Structures are given as C-alpha cells and as structure tokens.
Amino acid sequence: MRISSALRAVLAAILVAAIVLPGVFASRPQTPLSTRKRISNVLHAGNGRILLITTLDSGSEIFHVSFGGCAATVEIFAASTTLEDQPYFERVLSPGRVRSYIYVGDTWTALNHNELWGAYLTALVRNVFRPEPLVNIDRMIETASPAPCKAVASLDWGPVWDPAPVAAPGPK
Amino acid sequence: MTTQSVSSGARLTRRELDFWLTGILLARWLSGSLLELGRRVSVELDRLAHPNLFQLLAWFALFRLIGQSRESGAVRPGDIVAAGLCAISVLAPGDNAIWIACTLGSCYFILTRDGDPYRSSAATILIALATNGLWGPTLFRYVGYELLKLDTLIVATMLAVTGHLQSWYANVVTSGGSSVEIFEGCSSFHNISLALLGWVSFTKLARPRWQRSDAAVAGLCVAATLAWNSLRLYILAIVSGDKAAFVFWHSGTGARIFGAALAFTIAAVSVAGANRRTQ
C-alpha cells in the first residue's frame, strides 16, 4: 500500500512537470533573429557585401554577395533540406559554378541527399534532449561561387543553427 | 472496478497506471500544443483555421480504450519500469519529446497487452499519433522531393486533360502563363498520416480488433486525401495568374473549404468502414 502511494506521488509529480516544463523551456530567452538575419550576420562577419536578397514562396532565400578576392558575385542559398527548391535554384544559377552544401557541422561539395537526411535526423534527435535546441534545422546553406573562393570557404556558418543569441551586425 | 481499487489507499492497478501514463502524455501534448498555438497566433493567424481534430479524437479514443481494457489486477514491477521510462521521457526539453514518449508508450502497451485487444488498440493509437507528429514528417523530409515530383505529374496530367497545361518539370508546373512550384506544405501526400490517424481512431472507437476490410478503408482514406489535395493543386495552377484567387485557394477561405471537405470525407469513410463487420 505504501509503495502504491509513493508511486502515485511520483506519477503526480511527473504529470505536473509535464504541464509546467514545456512552459519553462519556452520561457528561456529565445533568439528572435530570422534565418535572413543570421545569414546576414555570417556574411558581414566574413566581409561579404549583400547586393540583393531574393525570397521564394517556400521561404527560402538567395543572397547575392560580393567578397573581396572573389572574381564575381557569389550566390548563397538558404535551401530546404527536402531539396524542394533545388529546381528553382538550378534555373536561376549561372552555369559552371563551384558549389558547396553546408548543414550544421557538415560540408559537402556534391549534394548527397542520404548524408543530408542523416545529418538532419541527428540534429532532430539532438534537439529532443537539448534545452536550447538548434534552430533552422530544416535549412541548409548552399553556396555557388564563380571559382574556388577562399573568402566563401572560410565563412563560419555555425550561427545559422546555433541557438545562442547573435549580435546584430554593425554598419558596413 | 472493485471498491478496493478506487479507495485512496488501495494498491495501484495496471489500469490505473495506464490512466496515469496516458494522462501524463496528454498533459505534455496539451502543454506543448498550447505553447505552439501561442507562437503561431503572433505570426500565422490563418493557421488557426486548421485545428487538429483528428489528434483530439485520437486522445479521446485512447482514454476510452484504456477504460475498456481488461482489469488485470495489481501492477507488476515490469509495468512500473516500462511505464516509468515512458513517463519520464516526456520531461525531455525538445518539442518532439512527446512523440518519442508516445512511441515508447506504444511499446509499453504492446509488451504488456497479454492478449487484451484494447491494450493493443491503445498501442496502435499511440504509434499513429507519433507517426503523425514526428515519424511521418521525418520520413517525408527524406522522400518528399520525389513525392513532390509525383504530385506535379498528377497535376500536370489533370491540366493536360482539361487543356490548361503549358509545361512542367520537376516540381514546377506552368498554366495560363504563370508557374506554380509545389512545395512540401502543399503536397498531396502531406496529410496522409493525419488521415490515417483519423481512420485508426474511428475504427478503434468502434471495435478493438482489425478485420480484413480495414486495409481497403485505409486505402480509400489515402486515395481521398490525394484526390482532394490534387484537386486543390489543380485549381491553384489554373488561378496562378490571379493573385487574389490564388491567395483564396492557397491560404484563405478556399483552403479551409478543402480542409473541411477532406476531414469530412475521411470521417465518413472511416465511420462507414468501422461499422462494417465482415468477420
């Protein structure tokens, strides 16, 4: 009987925690920065100058950026990990570009859907247990340069998914 | 239920443990859903027009099935360990913790079913909830692009039959001089797991055991989902040159009409199938 009462008390405590905890986690300081702001910050930090941003109906965005030391404009694409907006990107992209695909901690020079999905799954599972979940896990970064460009390769894309608050960029 | 089992000092029974576990899962789902609703109110007011009635129905069915399950005496140590693991998993901080917990809950009911069809049915409802909330969308992220191409093929065929098709490739279709790209959120395959959740809930509310015709009813629900969503995509492609009409069918009243028609169709087909007894 005593064990039953103790079990009921534990279950009641878990029930209350199940109601309260989601609110506690949600009340932590959230990072209000949009994907656009996060990418802009990364580009500014890498001394890139954003010339134009195109937004697709899917919410994906294409940044046309110039970097010192790069021969021509570089296209940066915040793409869906479902690859649903790839046809549009293929259509607007100048041919012969050097491509790279970045997702959380991984970078690929050729698009591999299996590896991308595996990385997405890892991020999804990690987010179940992280008090501050990674953000934008349904987005990858795709870059298209006219030629291998050191400035693009050296960009630190971590803040795109990192839940830590990012300072707004200063004037450029 | 005996007088002993309901008195405050009585031994914890397996059914009572089931109610505790389901209550904990429901509390976590409600808490998360209300927070999500709060987030969306500020950014996507139109999404509120799509309350997830089938999920609510599933939770109701779950409690009813547990209430109907066999009273099998005092709880066993194995039950406590399994149910405890499941209950504690709802405390993980991520939004998807509830679906992981539902999956574990489904395993718990399967492992402890002891030939009771109501416990098996409770397991089915829980895995259907988890599939709708997590596993379905995750799988969709893997196969979604191929399904979008199939969607486009279906819509292009419909447009070609009615003489409206100009061209199509991948997930882009052009009609009347305007192009429409079919994205994940618009896919005909998008609501299949929700339709199946509704079908499972209606069927299990009617009877705990499966019968052969249930597979055909599930197929009809999937076909109805594809048909309604494809019809909506077809209309979107035709009106794509008219912005007001496109918004009406894409995210306005037209979208709600389609949502209601789809929900009604699934409910009607599922209820008819659930009440059909072939065995």
Coordinates of C-alpha atoms in Angstrom, one line a residue:
Chain A
M1 CA 0.0 0.0 0.0
R2 CA 2.8 2.4 1.0
I3 CA 4.6 1.6 -2.3
S4 CA 1.4 2.3 -4.3
S5 CA 1.0 5.7 -2.6
A6 CA 4.6 6.5 -3.3
L7 CA 4.2 5.5 -6.9
R8 CA 1.1 7.7 -7.2
A9 CA 3.0 10.6 -5.7
V10 CA 5.8 10.1 -8.3
L11 CA 3.4 9.9 -11.2
A12 CA 1.6 13.0 -10.0
A13 CA 4.9 14.9 -9.8
I14 CA 5.7 13.8 -13.4
L15 CA 2.2 14.9 -14.5
V16 CA 2.7 18.4 -13.0
A17 CA 6.2 18.5 -14.6
A18 CA 4.8 17.5 -18.0
I19 CA 2.4 20.5 -17.8
V20 CA 4.9 23.0 -16.4
L21 CA 8.3 22.1 -18.0
P22 CA 7.4 23.0 -21.7
G23 CA 6.5 26.5 -20.5
V24 CA 9.7 26.7 -18.6
F25 CA 11.8 25.7 -21.6
A26 CA 9.8 28.1 -23.8
S27 CA 10.3 31.0 -21.5
R28 CA 14.1 30.8 -21.8
P29 CA 15.4 33.7 -23.8
Q30 CA 14.7 32.9 -27.5
T31 CA 16.8 34.2 -30.3
P32 CA 14.4 36.3 -32.4
L33 CA 16.7 36.5 -35.3
S34 CA 15.3 35.2 -38.5
T35 CA 17.2 33.0 -40.9
R36 CA 17.9 36.0 -43.0
K37 CA 19.4 38.0 -40.1
R38 CA 21.5 35.0 -39.1
I39 CA 22.9 34.6 -42.6
S40 CA 23.4 38.3 -43.0
N41 CA 25.5 38.3 -39.8
V42 CA 27.7 35.5 -41.1
L43 CA 28.2 37.3 -44.4
H44 CA 29.0 40.6 -42.6
A45 CA 31.4 38.8 -40.3
G46 CA 33.2 37.4 -43.4
N47 CA 33.4 40.9 -45.0
G48 CA 30.7 40.0 -47.6
R49 CA 28.6 42.8 -49.1
I50 CA 25.0 41.7 -49.8
L51 CA 23.8 43.1 -53.1
L52 CA 20.4 41.6 -53.3
I53 CA 18.2 39.1 -51.5
T54 CA 15.5 37.1 -53.3
T55 CA 12.8 35.3 -51.3
L56 CA 11.0 32.3 -52.7
D57 CA 7.4 31.3 -51.9
S58 CA 8.8 28.4 -49.9
G59 CA 10.5 30.9 -47.6
S60 CA 14.0 30.0 -48.9
E61 CA 16.2 33.0 -49.8
I62 CA 19.0 33.6 -52.2
F63 CA 21.7 36.1 -51.2
H64 CA 23.8 37.7 -54.0
V65 CA 27.0 38.7 -52.3
S66 CA 30.3 40.2 -53.3
F67 CA 33.5 39.3 -51.5
G68 CA 36.9 41.0 -51.9
G69 CA 39.1 38.4 -53.6
C70 CA 36.2 36.6 -55.3
A71 CA 36.0 37.1 -59.1
A72 CA 32.3 37.7 -59.3
T73 CA 29.1 37.7 -57.2
V74 CA 28.6 34.7 -55.0
E75 CA 25.1 33.2 -54.5
I76 CA 24.3 32.0 -51.1
F77 CA 21.1 29.9 -50.8
A78 CA 19.2 29.1 -47.6
A79 CA 17.7 26.0 -49.0
S80 CA 15.2 23.5 -47.7
T81 CA 16.6 20.1 -46.7
T82 CA 13.8 18.4 -48.7
L83 CA 15.5 19.8 -51.8
E84 CA 12.1 21.1 -52.9
D85 CA 13.6 24.4 -54.1
Q86 CA 16.6 23.0 -56.0
P87 CA 14.8 23.2 -59.4
Y88 CA 14.4 26.9 -58.9
F89 CA 18.0 27.4 -57.9
E90 CA 19.2 25.4 -60.9
R91 CA 17.1 27.7 -63.1
V92 CA 18.5 31.0 -61.7
L93 CA 22.0 29.9 -61.2
S94 CA 24.7 30.7 -63.7
P95 CA 26.3 27.5 -65.1
G96 CA 29.7 26.3 -64.2
R97 CA 29.7 27.5 -60.6
V98 CA 31.6 25.9 -57.8
R99 CA 29.1 24.6 -55.3
S100 CA 29.2 23.6 -51.7
Y101 CA 26.5 22.5 -49.3
I102 CA 26.7 23.2 -45.6
Y103 CA 24.5 21.7 -42.9
V104 CA 25.1 22.2 -39.1
G105 CA 28.7 20.8 -38.8
D106 CA 29.0 19.1 -42.2
T107 CA 30.1 20.4 -45.6
W108 CA 29.8 18.6 -49.0
T109 CA 31.0 19.6 -52.4
A110 CA 28.3 17.5 -54.1
L111 CA 24.7 17.2 -52.9
N112 CA 24.1 13.8 -51.2
H113 CA 20.6 13.5 -50.0
N114 CA 21.2 10.4 -47.9
E115 CA 24.0 12.1 -45.9
L116 CA 22.0 15.3 -45.7
W117 CA 19.0 13.4 -44.3
G118 CA 21.2 11.6 -41.9
A119 CA 22.6 14.9 -40.6
Y120 CA 19.0 16.2 -40.3
L121 CA 18.0 13.1 -38.3
T122 CA 21.0 13.6 -36.0
A123 CA 20.0 17.2 -35.4
L124 CA 16.4 16.2 -34.8
V125 CA 17.4 13.7 -32.2
R126 CA 19.8 16.0 -30.5
N127 CA 17.1 18.7 -30.3
V128 CA 14.9 16.3 -28.3
F129 CA 17.4 16.5 -25.5
R130 CA 18.9 19.9 -25.8
P131 CA 17.4 22.6 -23.5
E132 CA 18.2 25.2 -26.2
P133 CA 17.5 23.4 -29.5
L134 CA 19.4 24.1 -32.7
V135 CA 17.4 26.5 -34.9
N136 CA 16.7 26.3 -38.7
I137 CA 17.3 22.6 -38.8
D138 CA 15.1 22.4 -41.9
R139 CA 17.5 24.7 -43.8
M140 CA 20.9 24.0 -45.3
I141 CA 23.3 26.6 -46.8
E142 CA 24.2 26.2 -50.4
T143 CA 26.9 28.4 -52.0
A144 CA 27.7 28.9 -55.6
S145 CA 31.0 30.7 -56.5
P146 CA 32.3 31.6 -59.9
A147 CA 35.6 29.9 -59.0
P148 CA 37.1 28.4 -55.8
C149 CA 37.0 31.4 -53.4
K150 CA 38.8 31.5 -50.1
A151 CA 36.6 34.1 -48.6
V152 CA 33.5 31.9 -49.0
A153 CA 35.2 28.7 -47.9
S154 CA 36.4 30.4 -44.7
L155 CA 32.9 31.6 -43.6
D156 CA 31.8 30.2 -40.2
W157 CA 28.2 29.1 -40.8
G158 CA 27.6 27.8 -37.2
P159 CA 25.5 30.8 -36.1
V160 CA 22.8 29.9 -38.7
W161 CA 21.9 26.9 -36.5
D162 CA 23.4 27.8 -33.1
P163 CA 20.6 28.8 -30.7
A164 CA 22.9 31.2 -28.9
P165 CA 21.9 34.9 -29.4
V166 CA 23.9 36.7 -32.1
A167 CA 24.7 40.3 -32.0
A168 CA 23.1 42.4 -34.8
P169 CA 25.7 43.4 -37.4
G170 CA 27.2 46.8 -37.3
P171 CA 27.1 49.2 -40.3
K172 CA 29.2 48.2 -43.3
Chain B
M1 CA -13.7 -1.9 -10.8
T2 CA -13.7 -3.0 -7.1
T3 CA -14.3 -0.8 -4.1
Q4 CA -10.7 -1.6 -3.0
S5 CA -9.2 -0.4 -6.3
V6 CA -10.8 3.1 -6.1
S7 CA -10.1 3.8 -2.4
S8 CA -7.3 6.2 -1.7
G9 CA -5.0 3.7 0.0
A10 CA -5.7 0.8 -2.5
R11 CA -3.0 -0.9 -4.4
L12 CA -2.0 0.6 -7.8
T13 CA -3.6 -1.5 -10.5
R14 CA -2.3 -1.8 -14.0
R15 CA -5.3 0.0 -15.4
E16 CA -4.7 2.9 -13.0
L17 CA -1.1 3.0 -14.1
D18 CA -2.3 3.1 -17.7
F19 CA -4.5 6.1 -16.9
W20 CA -1.6 7.9 -15.2
L21 CA 0.7 7.3 -18.1
T22 CA -1.9 8.4 -20.7
G23 CA -2.7 11.4 -18.6
I24 CA 0.9 12.4 -18.4
L25 CA 1.3 12.0 -22.2
L26 CA -1.9 14.1 -22.8
A27 CA -0.7 16.8 -20.4
R28 CA 2.6 17.1 -22.2
W29 CA 0.8 17.2 -25.6
L30 CA -1.7 19.8 -24.4
S31 CA 1.0 21.9 -22.8
G32 CA 3.2 21.8 -26.0
S33 CA 0.2 22.4 -28.3
L34 CA -0.9 25.5 -26.3
L35 CA 2.6 26.9 -26.5
E36 CA 2.8 26.2 -30.2
L37 CA -0.6 27.9 -30.6
G38 CA 0.6 30.9 -28.7
R39 CA 3.7 31.1 -31.0
R40 CA 1.6 30.9 -34.1
V41 CA -1.0 33.4 -33.1
S42 CA 1.5 36.2 -33.5
V43 CA 2.9 35.1 -36.8
E44 CA 0.5 32.8 -38.7
L45 CA -3.1 33.7 -37.7
D46 CA -4.6 31.8 -40.7
R47 CA -3.1 28.5 -39.4
L48 CA -5.6 28.6 -36.6
A49 CA -8.3 27.7 -39.0
H50 CA -6.9 24.2 -39.1
P51 CA -7.5 22.7 -35.6
N52 CA -6.2 19.2 -35.4
L53 CA -9.5 17.5 -34.7
F54 CA -8.2 14.0 -35.5
Q55 CA -5.5 14.3 -32.9
L56 CA -8.1 15.3 -30.3
L57 CA -10.2 12.3 -31.4
A58 CA -7.2 10.0 -31.0
W59 CA -6.6 11.1 -27.4
F60 CA -10.3 10.5 -26.6
A61 CA -10.1 7.1 -28.2
L62 CA -7.0 6.3 -26.2
F63 CA -8.7 7.0 -22.9
R64 CA -11.8 5.1 -23.9
L65 CA -9.8 2.1 -24.9
I66 CA -7.9 2.0 -21.6
G67 CA -11.2 2.3 -19.8
Q68 CA -12.5 -0.7 -21.7
S69 CA -9.3 -2.8 -21.2
R70 CA -9.3 -5.8 -19.0
E71 CA -8.9 -5.2 -15.3
S72 CA -5.8 -7.3 -14.7
G73 CA -5.0 -6.8 -11.0
A74 CA -2.1 -5.2 -9.3
V75 CA 0.7 -3.6 -11.2
R76 CA 3.8 -5.6 -11.8
P77 CA 7.4 -4.4 -11.4
G78 CA 8.0 -4.7 -15.2
D79 CA 5.0 -2.5 -15.8
I80 CA 6.4 0.2 -13.5
V81 CA 9.8 0.2 -15.1
A82 CA 8.3 0.3 -18.7
A83 CA 5.6 2.9 -17.9
G84 CA 8.1 4.9 -15.8
L85 CA 10.6 5.1 -18.6
C86 CA 7.9 6.3 -20.9
A87 CA 6.5 8.8 -18.4
I88 CA 10.0 10.3 -17.7
S89 CA 10.7 10.7 -21.4
V90 CA 8.1 13.4 -21.6
L91 CA 10.3 15.5 -19.5
A92 CA 12.9 15.9 -22.3
P93 CA 13.0 19.5 -23.3
G94 CA 12.6 19.2 -27.1
D95 CA 9.2 19.8 -28.9
N96 CA 9.4 16.2 -30.2
A97 CA 9.8 14.6 -26.8
I98 CA 6.0 13.9 -26.7
W99 CA 6.2 11.9 -29.9
I100 CA 9.2 9.9 -28.6
A101 CA 7.2 9.3 -25.4
C102 CA 4.1 8.2 -27.4
T103 CA 6.3 5.7 -29.3
L104 CA 7.7 4.3 -26.0
G105 CA 4.1 4.3 -24.7
S106 CA 3.0 2.2 -27.7
C107 CA 5.9 -0.2 -26.9
Y108 CA 4.7 -0.4 -23.3
F109 CA 1.1 -1.3 -24.3
I110 CA 2.3 -3.8 -26.8
L111 CA 4.6 -5.5 -24.4
T112 CA 2.0 -5.7 -21.6
R113 CA -1.0 -6.5 -23.8
D114 CA -1.5 -10.1 -22.5
G115 CA -3.9 -10.8 -25.3
D116 CA -6.1 -7.9 -24.5
P117 CA -7.2 -6.3 -27.8
Y118 CA -8.0 -3.0 -26.1
R119 CA -4.4 -2.6 -25.0
S120 CA -3.2 -3.5 -28.5
S121 CA -5.6 -0.8 -29.8
A122 CA -4.2 1.7 -27.4
A123 CA -0.7 0.9 -28.7
T124 CA -1.9 1.4 -32.3
I125 CA -3.4 4.8 -31.4
L126 CA -0.2 6.0 -29.7
I127 CA 2.0 4.9 -32.7
A128 CA -0.4 6.6 -35.1
L129 CA -0.1 9.8 -33.0
A130 CA 3.7 9.6 -33.0
T131 CA 3.7 8.9 -36.8
N132 CA 1.5 11.9 -37.5
G133 CA 3.6 14.2 -35.2
L134 CA 7.2 13.0 -35.9
W135 CA 7.9 9.9 -37.9
G136 CA 5.7 10.8 -40.9
P137 CA 7.1 14.3 -41.3
T138 CA 10.7 13.0 -40.8
L139 CA 10.2 10.3 -43.5
F140 CA 8.6 12.9 -45.7
R141 CA 11.7 15.0 -45.4
Y142 CA 13.6 12.1 -47.0
V143 CA 11.2 11.1 -49.8
G144 CA 9.4 14.4 -50.0
Y145 CA 11.1 15.7 -53.1
E146 CA 10.3 12.6 -55.1
L147 CA 6.7 12.8 -53.9
L148 CA 6.5 16.5 -55.0
K149 CA 7.6 15.4 -58.5
L150 CA 4.8 12.8 -58.4
D151 CA 2.4 15.5 -57.3
T152 CA 3.5 17.7 -60.2
L153 CA 3.0 14.8 -62.6
I154 CA -0.6 14.2 -61.3
V155 CA -1.5 17.9 -61.5
A156 CA 0.2 18.2 -64.9
T157 CA -1.9 15.3 -66.2
M158 CA -5.1 16.9 -64.8
L159 CA -4.2 20.2 -66.5
A160 CA -3.3 18.4 -69.8
V161 CA -6.7 16.6 -69.8
T162 CA -8.6 19.8 -69.4
G163 CA -6.3 21.6 -71.9
H164 CA -4.7 24.0 -69.4
L165 CA -1.2 22.7 -69.3
Q166 CA 1.7 24.7 -70.8
S167 CA 4.7 22.9 -69.4
W168 CA 6.1 21.2 -66.3
Y169 CA 9.3 19.9 -64.9
A170 CA 10.4 18.6 -61.5
N171 CA 8.0 20.3 -59.1
V172 CA 7.1 23.3 -61.3
V173 CA 4.0 23.4 -63.4
T174 CA 3.1 26.2 -65.8
S175 CA -0.5 27.1 -66.8
G176 CA -2.0 30.2 -68.2
G177 CA 1.4 31.9 -68.4
S178 CA 2.1 31.5 -64.7
S179 CA 4.2 28.9 -63.0
V180 CA 3.5 27.3 -59.7
E181 CA 6.1 25.5 -57.6
I182 CA 4.7 22.7 -55.4
F183 CA 6.4 22.7 -52.0
E184 CA 6.3 20.4 -49.0
G185 CA 3.4 22.2 -47.3
C186 CA 1.2 21.9 -50.4
S187 CA 1.9 18.3 -51.2
S188 CA -0.9 15.9 -51.8
F189 CA 0.9 13.4 -49.6
H190 CA 1.2 15.9 -46.7
N191 CA -1.9 14.9 -44.8
I192 CA -1.8 11.2 -45.2
S193 CA -0.6 10.4 -41.7
L194 CA -3.3 12.7 -40.3
A195 CA -6.0 10.9 -42.4
L196 CA -4.7 7.5 -41.2
L197 CA -4.7 8.8 -37.6
G198 CA -8.4 9.7 -38.1
W199 CA -9.1 6.3 -39.7
V200 CA -7.4 4.4 -36.8
S201 CA -9.2 6.4 -34.2
F202 CA -12.7 5.9 -35.7
T203 CA -12.0 2.2 -36.3
K204 CA -10.7 1.6 -32.8
L205 CA -13.6 3.5 -31.2
A206 CA -16.0 1.2 -33.0
R207 CA -14.1 -2.1 -32.3
P208 CA -10.8 -3.2 -30.9
R209 CA -10.0 -6.0 -33.5
W210 CA -8.8 -5.5 -37.0
Q211 CA -10.7 -7.1 -39.9
R212 CA -9.6 -7.7 -43.5
S213 CA -11.7 -4.8 -45.0
D214 CA -9.9 -2.3 -42.8
A215 CA -6.9 -2.2 -45.2
A216 CA -9.3 -1.3 -48.0
V217 CA -10.8 1.5 -45.9
A218 CA -7.3 2.8 -45.1
G219 CA -6.6 2.8 -48.8
L220 CA -9.7 4.8 -49.5
C221 CA -8.7 7.4 -46.9
V222 CA -5.3 7.8 -48.6
A223 CA -6.9 8.0 -52.0
A224 CA -9.4 10.6 -50.7
T225 CA -6.6 12.7 -49.3
L226 CA -4.6 12.5 -52.6
A227 CA -7.7 13.4 -54.6
W228 CA -8.8 16.4 -52.6
N229 CA -5.2 17.8 -52.3
S230 CA -4.6 17.2 -56.0
L231 CA -7.8 19.0 -56.9
R232 CA -6.7 22.0 -54.8
L233 CA -3.3 22.0 -56.5
Y234 CA -5.0 21.8 -59.9
I235 CA -7.2 24.9 -59.0
L236 CA -4.1 26.7 -57.7
A237 CA -2.3 26.1 -61.0
I238 CA -5.3 27.4 -63.0
V239 CA -5.7 30.6 -61.0
S240 CA -2.0 31.2 -60.5
G241 CA -2.1 34.3 -62.7
D242 CA -4.8 35.9 -60.5
K243 CA -3.2 36.8 -57.2
A244 CA -6.5 37.3 -55.2
A245 CA -7.9 33.9 -56.4
F246 CA -4.5 32.2 -55.7
V247 CA -4.4 33.5 -52.1
F248 CA -8.1 32.5 -51.6
W249 CA -7.3 28.9 -52.6
H250 CA -3.8 28.7 -51.2
S251 CA -4.2 30.1 -47.7
G252 CA -7.7 31.7 -47.5
T253 CA -11.3 30.5 -47.2
G254 CA -10.8 28.2 -50.2
A255 CA -8.1 26.3 -48.4
R256 CA -10.3 26.0 -45.3
I257 CA -13.2 24.6 -47.5
F258 CA -10.8 22.0 -48.9
G259 CA -9.6 21.2 -45.4
A260 CA -13.1 20.7 -44.1
A261 CA -14.1 18.7 -47.1
L262 CA -11.1 16.4 -46.6
A263 CA -11.8 16.0 -42.9
F264 CA -15.5 15.2 -43.6
T265 CA -14.6 12.6 -46.3
I266 CA -12.1 10.9 -44.0
A267 CA -14.6 10.8 -41.1
A268 CA -17.4 9.5 -43.3
V269 CA -15.2 6.8 -45.0
S270 CA -13.7 5.7 -41.6
V271 CA -17.0 5.6 -39.8
A272 CA -18.6 3.6 -42.6
G273 CA -15.6 1.2 -42.6
A274 CA -15.5 0.9 -38.9
N275 CA -19.2 -0.1 -38.7
R276 CA -18.9 -2.6 -41.4
R277 CA -18.4 -6.1 -39.9
T278 CA -17.1 -8.7 -42.2
Q279 CA -16.0 -11.3 -39.6

